[in-house]
XYZ file of C-alpha atoms in Angstrom:
103
model
C -5.556 -31.694 -8.055
C -7.557 -31.395 -11.201
C -10.810 -29.486 -11.115
C -12.440 -31.551 -13.845
C -11.325 -35.020 -14.867
C -8.249 -36.878 -13.799
C -5.127 -35.269 -12.541
C -2.282 -35.447 -15.025
C 1.419 -35.580 -14.341
C 1.708 -32.004 -15.592
C -0.918 -30.875 -13.054
C 0.974 -32.646 -10.298
C 4.257 -31.005 -11.341
C 2.663 -27.550 -11.416
C 1.185 -28.088 -7.963
C 4.532 -29.233 -6.582
C 6.346 -26.264 -8.157
C 3.834 -23.866 -6.625
C 4.104 -25.554 -3.216
C 7.891 -25.315 -3.378
C 7.687 -21.624 -4.307
C 5.410 -20.910 -1.332
C 7.620 -22.886 1.090
C 10.673 -20.852 0.051
C 8.985 -17.507 0.791
C 8.705 -15.790 4.136
C 5.092 -16.140 5.348
C 4.983 -12.550 6.579
C 6.026 -11.340 3.114
C 3.170 -13.255 1.520
C 0.683 -11.834 4.026
C 2.118 -8.346 3.501
C 1.593 -8.412 -0.263
C -1.912 -9.859 0.143
C -2.903 -7.134 2.617
C -1.163 -4.506 0.503
C -3.111 -5.478 -2.606
C -6.387 -5.564 -0.676
C -5.769 -2.196 0.997
C -4.754 -0.678 -2.344
C -7.937 -1.947 -3.986
C -10.113 -0.477 -1.250
C -8.000 2.726 -1.309
C -7.214 2.800 2.390
C -10.795 3.397 3.499
C -10.353 0.674 6.125
C -6.927 1.580 7.547
C -6.447 -1.601 9.584
C -5.499 -3.562 6.445
C -2.957 -0.934 5.390
C -1.375 -0.779 8.830
C -1.280 -4.579 9.069
C 0.332 -4.781 5.614
C 3.018 -2.326 6.682
C 3.707 -4.153 9.935
C 3.859 -7.567 8.264
C 6.203 -6.226 5.582
C 8.544 -4.730 8.168
C 8.539 -7.965 10.176
C 9.318 -9.924 6.989
C 12.238 -7.649 6.103
C 13.661 -7.951 9.610
C 13.366 -11.724 9.548
C 14.948 -11.937 6.104
C 17.949 -9.908 7.343
C 18.745 -12.442 10.054
C 21.642 -14.754 9.173
C 19.724 -17.980 9.882
C 17.044 -17.251 7.267
C 19.220 -17.358 4.164
C 17.039 -20.133 2.693
C 13.947 -17.890 2.657
C 13.099 -15.382 -0.038
C 10.445 -12.704 -0.236
C 12.185 -9.351 -0.006
C 10.420 -8.137 -3.156
C 7.053 -9.325 -1.884
C 7.594 -7.529 1.428
C 8.695 -4.308 -0.278
C 5.717 -4.417 -2.641
C 3.378 -4.984 0.309
C 4.910 -2.043 2.166
C 4.644 0.167 -0.924
C 1.033 -0.701 -1.686
C 0.038 -0.321 1.972
C 1.786 3.057 2.163
C 0.004 4.334 -0.942
C -3.306 3.086 0.471
C -2.698 4.810 3.817
C -1.848 8.087 2.101
C -4.870 7.816 -0.172
C -7.173 6.988 2.722
C -5.784 9.848 4.804
C -6.248 12.299 1.955
C -9.837 11.091 1.462
C -10.590 11.520 5.160
C -8.965 14.973 5.269
C -10.725 16.063 2.086
C -14.123 14.933 3.354
C -13.472 16.682 6.678
C -12.496 19.953 4.940
C -15.624 19.978 2.774
C -17.898 20.137 5.823
C-alpha cells in the first residue's frame, strides 16, 4: 500500500516479501525481540518488559526445537531478545541497587 500516490508493482512485491518473512518467523521470537529492544532502550527501569522478553524468547526457542516446527525460523530473533532483555534486567537491577545504597 502506497502512502502517497498509486501503489506500484514494486511496492506490492516489497509488501508481499515482508509478509512472507513475517509468516516464516515464530511469533514469540518477534515479540521477544520487540520487548528486548524496548526494555534495552528504557534500561530495565520497568522490569516487566525485560521479564516478558526473556519468557517469550525462551518459549520461542522451545517451540523452534520441536520437530513439527521445522518450517518456522526465528532462533536469532529469540536469542537477541533474550540477550537484550538480560542486559536490561542487569542494568535495571544495578540502578535499583545503586540508588538503594546511596540512601
